[in-house]
Amino acid sequence: MALAYMYYRFRGLSVMQGILIGLRPAVIAMIASAGISLLCMALYGQRTFPAEFGSMDLIAVAIFLVGFFILRKWNPSPIKVMAGAAVSGVVLYSIAA
């Protein structure tokens, strides 16, 4: 709340704009790092890329690729695609087990 107040009060200053421009690459890097970690966890079961790529979870890869294709082709709500991926994951993993 204090940071929001400071931004709201001093948003017109060039110093504040310089700080925000300087923080932008760090925020992008943190979001990209979180996305890569989530992708590795989903596909490999660990937070980093493994030494060999043969240990990839093929069901997770298939769900990811189908969801990515649906998002690019028809542009639905990402929430609906995530819900569909969750349901298909539950079904596919229960069948595979």
mmCIF file of C-alpha atoms in Angstrom:
data_model
loop_
_atom_site.group_PDB
_atom_site.id
_atom_site.type_symbol
_atom_site.label_atom_id
_atom_site.label_comp_id
_atom_site.label_asym_id
_atom_site.label_seq_id
_atom_site.Cartn_x
_atom_site.Cartn_y
_atom_site.Cartn_z
ATOM 1 C CA MET A 1 0.000 0.000 0.000
ATOM 2 C CA ALA A 2 2.866 2.330 0.773
ATOM 3 C CA LEU A 3 4.399 1.757 -2.658
ATOM 4 C CA ALA A 4 1.050 2.339 -4.353
ATOM 5 C CA TYR A 5 0.649 5.582 -2.407
ATOM 6 C CA MET A 6 4.175 6.711 -3.354
ATOM 7 C CA TYR A 7 3.539 5.920 -7.011
ATOM 8 C CA TYR A 8 0.190 7.701 -7.007
ATOM 9 C CA ARG A 9 1.664 10.769 -5.315
ATOM 10 C CA PHE A 10 4.875 11.065 -7.358
ATOM 11 C CA ARG A 11 3.953 9.426 -10.689
ATOM 12 C CA GLY A 12 4.554 12.643 -12.649
ATOM 13 C CA LEU A 13 8.203 13.000 -11.602
ATOM 14 C CA SER A 14 10.849 12.003 -14.100
ATOM 15 C CA VAL A 15 12.754 10.167 -11.355
ATOM 16 C CA MET A 16 9.764 7.911 -10.737
ATOM 17 C CA GLN A 17 9.416 7.224 -14.465
ATOM 18 C CA GLY A 18 13.133 6.390 -14.630
ATOM 19 C CA ILE A 19 12.783 3.949 -11.731
ATOM 20 C CA LEU A 20 9.838 2.222 -13.398
ATOM 21 C CA ILE A 21 11.671 1.992 -16.730
ATOM 22 C CA GLY A 22 14.671 0.497 -14.920
ATOM 23 C CA LEU A 23 12.520 -2.090 -13.130
ATOM 24 C CA ARG A 24 10.737 -3.261 -16.290
ATOM 25 C CA PRO A 25 13.486 -5.699 -17.476
ATOM 26 C CA ALA A 26 13.731 -7.253 -14.010
ATOM 27 C CA VAL A 27 9.966 -7.807 -13.857
ATOM 28 C CA ILE A 28 9.974 -9.366 -17.333
ATOM 29 C CA ALA A 29 12.855 -11.656 -16.328
ATOM 30 C CA MET A 30 11.060 -12.777 -13.154
ATOM 31 C CA ILE A 31 7.848 -13.548 -15.062
ATOM 32 C CA ALA A 32 9.794 -15.460 -17.746
ATOM 33 C CA SER A 33 11.689 -17.408 -15.069
ATOM 34 C CA ALA A 34 8.441 -18.383 -13.356
ATOM 35 C CA GLY A 35 6.940 -19.467 -16.683
ATOM 36 C CA ILE A 36 9.967 -21.586 -17.562
ATOM 37 C CA SER A 37 9.962 -23.171 -14.108
ATOM 38 C CA LEU A 38 6.268 -24.048 -14.439
ATOM 39 C CA LEU A 39 6.817 -25.500 -17.906
ATOM 40 C CA CYS A 40 9.745 -27.616 -16.680
ATOM 41 C CA MET A 41 7.734 -28.810 -13.684
ATOM 42 C CA ALA A 42 4.816 -29.798 -15.907
ATOM 43 C CA LEU A 43 6.866 -31.542 -18.571
ATOM 44 C CA TYR A 44 9.725 -33.065 -16.560
ATOM 45 C CA GLY A 45 8.564 -33.150 -12.941
ATOM 46 C CA GLN A 46 11.430 -30.925 -11.782
ATOM 47 C CA ARG A 47 12.136 -27.198 -11.819
ATOM 48 C CA THR A 48 15.109 -27.298 -14.205
ATOM 49 C CA PHE A 49 15.733 -28.941 -17.556
ATOM 50 C CA PRO A 50 17.066 -32.476 -17.106
ATOM 51 C CA ALA A 51 20.265 -33.708 -18.694
ATOM 52 C CA GLU A 52 18.312 -35.973 -21.061
ATOM 53 C CA PHE A 53 15.141 -35.023 -22.847
ATOM 54 C CA GLY A 54 13.785 -38.566 -23.017
ATOM 55 C CA SER A 55 12.221 -38.277 -19.564
ATOM 56 C CA MET A 56 9.484 -35.946 -20.785
ATOM 57 C CA ASP A 57 5.883 -36.623 -19.706
ATOM 58 C CA LEU A 58 4.125 -37.254 -23.027
ATOM 59 C CA ILE A 59 0.604 -36.702 -21.662
ATOM 60 C CA ALA A 60 1.621 -33.269 -20.347
ATOM 61 C CA VAL A 61 3.258 -32.426 -23.681
ATOM 62 C CA ALA A 62 0.114 -33.449 -25.584
ATOM 63 C CA ILE A 63 -2.153 -31.381 -23.317
ATOM 64 C CA PHE A 64 0.192 -28.394 -23.645
ATOM 65 C CA LEU A 65 0.351 -28.609 -27.434
ATOM 66 C CA VAL A 66 -3.418 -29.017 -27.825
ATOM 67 C CA GLY A 67 -4.065 -26.074 -25.492
ATOM 68 C CA PHE A 68 -1.512 -23.932 -27.318
ATOM 69 C CA PHE A 69 -3.058 -24.831 -30.686
ATOM 70 C CA ILE A 70 -6.563 -23.995 -29.442
ATOM 71 C CA LEU A 71 -5.401 -20.652 -28.074
ATOM 72 C CA ARG A 72 -3.680 -19.709 -31.328
ATOM 73 C CA LYS A 73 -6.363 -20.991 -33.704
ATOM 74 C CA TRP A 74 -9.646 -19.885 -32.085
ATOM 75 C CA ASN A 75 -8.544 -17.357 -29.408
ATOM 76 C CA PRO A 76 -10.929 -18.488 -26.611
ATOM 77 C CA SER A 77 -10.697 -17.352 -23.007
ATOM 78 C CA PRO A 78 -7.487 -18.714 -21.427
ATOM 79 C CA ILE A 79 -9.493 -19.657 -18.326
ATOM 80 C CA LYS A 80 -11.646 -21.999 -20.429
ATOM 81 C CA VAL A 81 -8.554 -23.561 -22.006
ATOM 82 C CA MET A 82 -6.958 -24.076 -18.570
ATOM 83 C CA ALA A 83 -10.154 -25.628 -17.248
ATOM 84 C CA GLY A 84 -10.306 -27.934 -20.267
ATOM 85 C CA ALA A 85 -6.653 -28.868 -19.782
ATOM 86 C CA ALA A 86 -7.316 -29.644 -16.120
ATOM 87 C CA VAL A 87 -10.280 -31.871 -16.935
ATOM 88 C CA SER A 88 -8.423 -33.651 -19.730
ATOM 89 C CA GLY A 89 -5.406 -34.099 -17.437
ATOM 90 C CA VAL A 90 -7.521 -35.698 -14.732
ATOM 91 C CA VAL A 91 -9.157 -38.007 -17.274
ATOM 92 C CA LEU A 92 -5.958 -38.949 -19.122
ATOM 93 C CA TYR A 93 -3.880 -39.503 -15.982
ATOM 94 C CA SER A 94 -6.632 -41.605 -14.385
ATOM 95 C CA ILE A 95 -6.784 -43.761 -17.521
ATOM 96 C CA ALA A 96 -2.973 -44.086 -17.660
ATOM 97 C CA ALA A 97 -2.695 -45.059 -13.988
#
